[in-house]
XYZ file of C-alpha atoms in Angstrom:
325
model
C 22.702 -24.831 -13.653
C 23.876 -22.959 -16.194
C 24.126 -19.159 -16.334
C 21.841 -17.543 -18.642
C 23.713 -14.302 -18.824
C 27.185 -13.362 -17.565
C 27.052 -12.640 -13.857
C 26.810 -9.073 -13.232
C 25.149 -6.738 -10.034
C 23.412 -3.955 -8.911
C 24.743 -1.602 -6.638
C 23.095 1.241 -4.189
C 25.003 3.609 -5.247
C 26.079 2.415 -9.335
C 23.514 3.066 -11.103
C 25.151 0.294 -13.826
C 25.818 -3.809 -13.416
C 29.208 -4.502 -12.289
C 31.401 -7.472 -12.922
C 32.240 -9.516 -9.878
C 35.884 -7.641 -10.251
C 34.647 -4.482 -10.431
C 32.489 -4.819 -8.076
C 35.608 -6.052 -5.560
C 37.406 -3.042 -6.281
C 34.768 -0.783 -4.896
C 34.284 -2.795 -1.671
C 37.861 -2.838 -1.318
C 38.562 0.584 -1.244
C 35.486 1.841 1.027
C 32.415 1.950 -0.703
C 28.669 1.020 0.894
C 26.885 -1.145 -1.349
C 23.379 -2.669 -1.235
C 23.948 -5.602 -3.879
C 21.331 -7.162 -5.605
C 22.587 -10.345 -7.075
C 20.929 -10.689 -10.849
C 21.567 -14.341 -11.607
C 19.235 -17.233 -12.438
C 21.614 -19.228 -9.649
C 22.265 -18.184 -6.520
C 23.688 -20.884 -5.022
C 26.682 -19.816 -7.920
C 26.239 -16.266 -7.571
C 27.418 -16.495 -3.692
C 29.865 -18.505 -4.651
C 31.646 -16.487 -7.150
C 31.261 -13.758 -4.995
C 33.112 -15.205 -1.975
C 35.610 -16.599 -4.438
C 36.683 -12.838 -5.172
C 36.696 -12.292 -1.409
C 38.946 -14.888 -0.820
C 41.322 -13.827 -3.872
C 41.604 -10.177 -2.853
C 42.754 -11.840 0.904
C 45.757 -13.803 -0.803
C 46.660 -10.302 -1.941
C 45.634 -8.379 0.978
C 49.152 -10.863 2.924
C 51.441 -9.915 0.206
C 54.456 -8.608 1.544
C 54.439 -4.111 1.765
C 55.548 -2.808 -1.356
C 53.160 -4.936 -3.564
C 50.346 -3.848 -5.617
C 46.709 -4.957 -6.362
C 45.370 -5.884 -9.578
C 42.505 -3.515 -8.887
C 44.889 -0.848 -8.470
C 46.304 -2.047 -11.888
C 43.535 -2.232 -13.770
C 42.214 0.776 -12.461
C 45.406 2.729 -13.241
C 45.106 1.402 -16.707
C 41.295 2.531 -17.250
C 41.586 6.229 -15.847
C 44.323 6.248 -18.541
C 42.327 5.418 -20.845
C 39.569 7.563 -19.149
C 42.121 10.406 -19.814
C 42.930 9.973 -23.869
C 39.386 8.963 -24.341
C 40.904 6.016 -26.577
C 38.528 2.457 -25.847
C 39.660 -1.004 -25.791
C 39.217 -1.405 -29.440
C 40.595 1.935 -30.175
C 44.132 0.476 -27.971
C 44.076 -2.601 -29.536
C 44.550 -0.884 -33.105
C 47.630 0.761 -31.804
C 49.006 -1.228 -30.432
C 48.789 -4.769 -32.082
C 46.401 -6.554 -30.189
C 42.311 -8.041 -30.687
C 39.974 -6.280 -27.913
C 40.463 -9.408 -25.376
C 43.730 -8.868 -25.316
C 42.570 -5.268 -24.362
C 39.934 -6.498 -21.692
C 42.716 -9.352 -19.915
C 44.705 -6.194 -18.895
C 41.986 -4.402 -18.408
C 40.722 -7.823 -15.875
C 44.538 -7.874 -14.162
C 47.007 -9.144 -16.384
C 50.358 -6.961 -17.288
C 51.618 -7.089 -20.791
C 55.320 -7.942 -21.803
C 57.411 -5.101 -21.254
C 57.631 -3.777 -24.719
C 53.878 -3.799 -24.688
C 53.777 -1.701 -21.783
C 56.181 0.647 -23.585
C 54.312 1.557 -26.030
C 50.567 1.617 -24.271
C 52.272 3.772 -21.900
C 53.513 6.452 -25.230
C 50.237 6.523 -26.322
C 48.291 6.934 -23.175
C 50.897 9.639 -22.331
C 51.979 7.773 -18.727
C 55.147 6.078 -17.467
C 55.412 2.591 -17.270
C 55.545 2.677 -13.750
C 52.594 4.780 -12.728
C 49.937 2.063 -15.404
C 51.526 -1.137 -13.673
C 54.496 -0.556 -10.445
C 54.068 -3.906 -9.646
C 56.104 -4.517 -12.997
C 58.604 -2.309 -12.248
C 59.748 -2.972 -8.176
C 62.904 -1.912 -8.220
C 61.373 1.517 -8.735
C 58.897 1.062 -5.629
C 60.116 3.167 -2.273
C 62.981 0.916 -0.501
C 64.087 0.049 -3.541
C 67.442 -1.264 -4.610
C 69.055 1.335 -6.241
C 71.646 0.146 -7.631
C 69.936 0.580 -11.883
C 70.729 3.840 -11.712
C 74.964 3.462 -11.000
C 75.962 3.477 -14.320
C 79.692 3.322 -13.497
C 81.608 4.285 -10.712
C 85.394 5.799 -10.479
C 87.954 5.156 -8.017
C 88.746 8.881 -8.309
C 86.550 12.292 -10.314
C 90.246 11.975 -12.344
C 89.874 8.612 -13.866
C 85.698 9.588 -15.652
C 86.735 10.576 -18.654
C 87.059 14.169 -21.124
C 84.617 12.039 -23.617
C 82.656 12.045 -20.953
C 81.866 14.863 -18.965
C 81.981 16.697 -22.768
C 79.892 14.350 -23.512
C 76.822 14.778 -20.647
C 77.542 19.203 -21.746
C 76.811 18.648 -24.655
C 73.634 16.820 -24.184
C 72.106 18.574 -21.464
C 68.392 20.411 -23.192
C 66.965 21.425 -19.835
C 68.756 21.657 -16.963
C 72.337 22.076 -15.752
C 72.662 22.037 -11.691
C 76.220 21.863 -10.707
C 77.520 22.705 -6.481
C 81.262 22.349 -4.878
C 83.584 24.700 -3.931
C 85.143 25.514 -7.391
C 85.309 22.798 -9.849
C 87.599 25.342 -12.591
C 87.869 22.167 -14.436
C 84.085 21.495 -15.744
C 85.136 25.053 -17.103
C 88.228 24.459 -18.719
C 86.973 21.203 -20.470
C 86.033 23.145 -24.219
C 87.722 26.425 -24.724
C 84.375 28.234 -25.274
C 82.801 26.178 -22.411
C 80.490 29.296 -20.775
C 79.579 29.856 -23.762
C 78.574 26.847 -24.568
C 76.398 26.914 -21.756
C 74.906 30.253 -22.829
C 73.351 29.240 -25.753
C 72.105 26.357 -24.072
C 71.001 28.835 -22.102
C 69.244 30.901 -24.919
C 67.273 27.602 -26.718
C 65.751 26.916 -23.200
C 68.330 25.409 -20.299
C 67.880 26.603 -16.773
C 71.771 26.171 -15.236
C 72.279 26.380 -11.716
C 75.764 27.117 -10.639
C 76.925 26.665 -6.799
C 80.111 28.037 -5.259
C 81.378 28.387 -2.244
C 81.705 31.699 -0.790
C 85.175 32.595 -1.351
C 84.853 34.617 1.981
C 83.321 32.699 4.157
C 85.548 30.683 6.740
C 84.041 27.787 6.104
C 86.143 27.789 3.047
C 89.518 27.998 4.826
C 88.416 24.977 6.768
C 88.436 23.718 4.145
C 90.876 25.055 2.709
C 93.467 23.109 5.530
C 91.761 19.638 5.846
C 92.357 19.136 1.934
C 95.695 20.854 2.266
C 95.893 22.743 -0.036
C 97.775 25.756 1.042
C 95.386 28.928 1.058
C 94.627 28.299 -2.941
C 90.579 27.448 -2.402
C 89.832 31.147 -2.344
C 91.445 32.028 -5.288
C 90.846 28.494 -7.182
C 86.786 29.964 -6.268
C 87.237 32.988 -8.196
C 89.161 32.172 -11.372
C 86.169 30.460 -12.015
C 83.902 32.826 -11.584
C 85.925 34.448 -13.715
C 85.673 32.421 -15.807
C 82.070 33.176 -15.978
C 82.318 36.276 -18.011
C 80.359 35.345 -21.735
C 77.707 34.340 -18.549
C 76.848 37.763 -17.841
C 72.450 38.393 -18.398
C 72.781 35.208 -20.194
C 67.954 34.407 -19.380
C 68.090 31.407 -17.909
C 71.623 30.947 -15.727
C 72.019 31.673 -11.860
C 75.247 31.589 -10.503
C 75.177 31.213 -6.675
C 77.039 31.889 -3.815
C 76.853 29.461 -0.541
C 78.529 28.738 2.753
C 77.852 25.047 3.847
C 79.413 22.468 5.046
C 79.306 20.127 1.603
C 79.909 16.380 1.778
C 80.067 15.842 -2.034
C 79.705 18.045 -5.510
C 76.634 17.559 -7.671
C 77.034 17.657 -11.476
C 73.710 16.992 -13.522
C 73.270 16.894 -16.984
C 69.259 16.397 -17.092
C 68.410 12.959 -16.054
C 72.440 11.602 -15.611
C 74.634 12.844 -12.168
C 78.641 12.957 -11.914
C 78.386 13.050 -7.906
C 81.543 13.244 -5.776
C 81.651 11.592 -2.169
C 84.351 13.580 -0.057
C 86.644 11.506 1.349
C 89.057 12.670 4.331
C 91.420 14.857 3.398
C 91.676 14.133 -0.746
C 91.483 16.647 -2.921
C 88.371 17.373 -5.674
C 89.975 15.348 -8.156
C 90.833 12.358 -5.749
C 87.332 11.886 -4.261
C 85.367 9.072 -5.446
C 83.033 9.412 -8.207
C 79.018 7.908 -9.100
C 77.731 8.666 -12.180
C 74.249 7.932 -12.304
C 70.751 7.502 -14.378
C 67.799 8.587 -13.112
C 65.052 5.806 -12.984
C 62.587 6.685 -9.944
C 61.782 9.202 -7.433
C 63.091 7.392 -5.141
C 66.415 6.127 -6.586
C 69.477 7.624 -4.957
C 69.668 10.058 -8.010
C 67.169 11.727 -6.810
C 68.380 11.894 -3.859
C 71.755 13.529 -4.784
C 68.933 16.090 -7.085
C 67.509 16.932 -3.108
C 70.629 17.660 -1.435
C 70.829 20.596 -4.434
C 67.526 21.625 -3.917
C 68.689 22.019 -0.235
C 71.996 24.278 -0.646
C 70.899 26.061 -3.755
C 67.740 27.454 -1.692
C 70.203 29.030 0.877
C 72.170 30.317 -1.808
C 73.391 33.805 -2.159
C 73.201 34.887 -5.740
C 76.170 36.192 -7.814
C 75.626 38.826 -10.250
C 76.850 37.670 -13.505
C 77.688 41.411 -14.721
C 80.004 41.578 -12.047
C 81.766 37.929 -13.197
C 81.775 39.992 -16.703
C 83.546 43.206 -14.950
C 86.233 40.694 -13.821
C 86.769 38.813 -16.628
C 87.759 41.886 -18.474
C 89.393 44.790 -15.887
């Protein structure tokens, strides 16, 4: 028997009719419903409902880390509501018909280029709207996509890359290590360049090892530097003169036993894992670009924050005085 109108259900907790998929989403989320069928063929109604339940059970057997269609549908629909964009408006902006948008709301995943465009329109991220389409961004996923390059030694990193990262940073520069004077020697006016970025709104945090802490001499001995590490740190600090009293720039000293240096420039980062008895320029290096909150980039960014939380502020005014003395 043919159904005279689209199948809808009325529930005790919802005033407007629901489609089978919407009802299923509500039941899955834990809502309690008393369902009243509104159709001329009750046997067909029960059959369709059972089909939606079977579909959910199949999806629930997927491996851990995957996402059900109703979750993605809910995210897209919620984003459209927040942006006050309906199906007709979204279809016109993206360049598809309204039926295609309805299919997306029903669980179909758009093509990659379309997903990016929709995310821009709704001011969301692709992984927020369609997490299943970006399994590489899920917790526990391989993080190799974030590795832009790997170098056997820090000295192998092209100077052009360092300079490019420094110049392109507009929001954040975070550096922590022992001395790293080479960063301040990349340009004749590196400190002035950093100061100009601070004036433009870039937040800069520079963490050096405390030259007077006992751990620095331990590190000096490990790297066989002949007692020169404290002096190298003080030399690097003296090169920060133009940053004196610059709003947005914070210099700090740490006494932590760190096992790698971190050089962050916005969403890109150079990390140098320390090798036993090797000097700074001999350590291996990774060039990372942030793609996920669960990736390797975020692991090193979190390490920076933990060390930075225990630093002792180093007045840049003293740096300026030392520079001019």
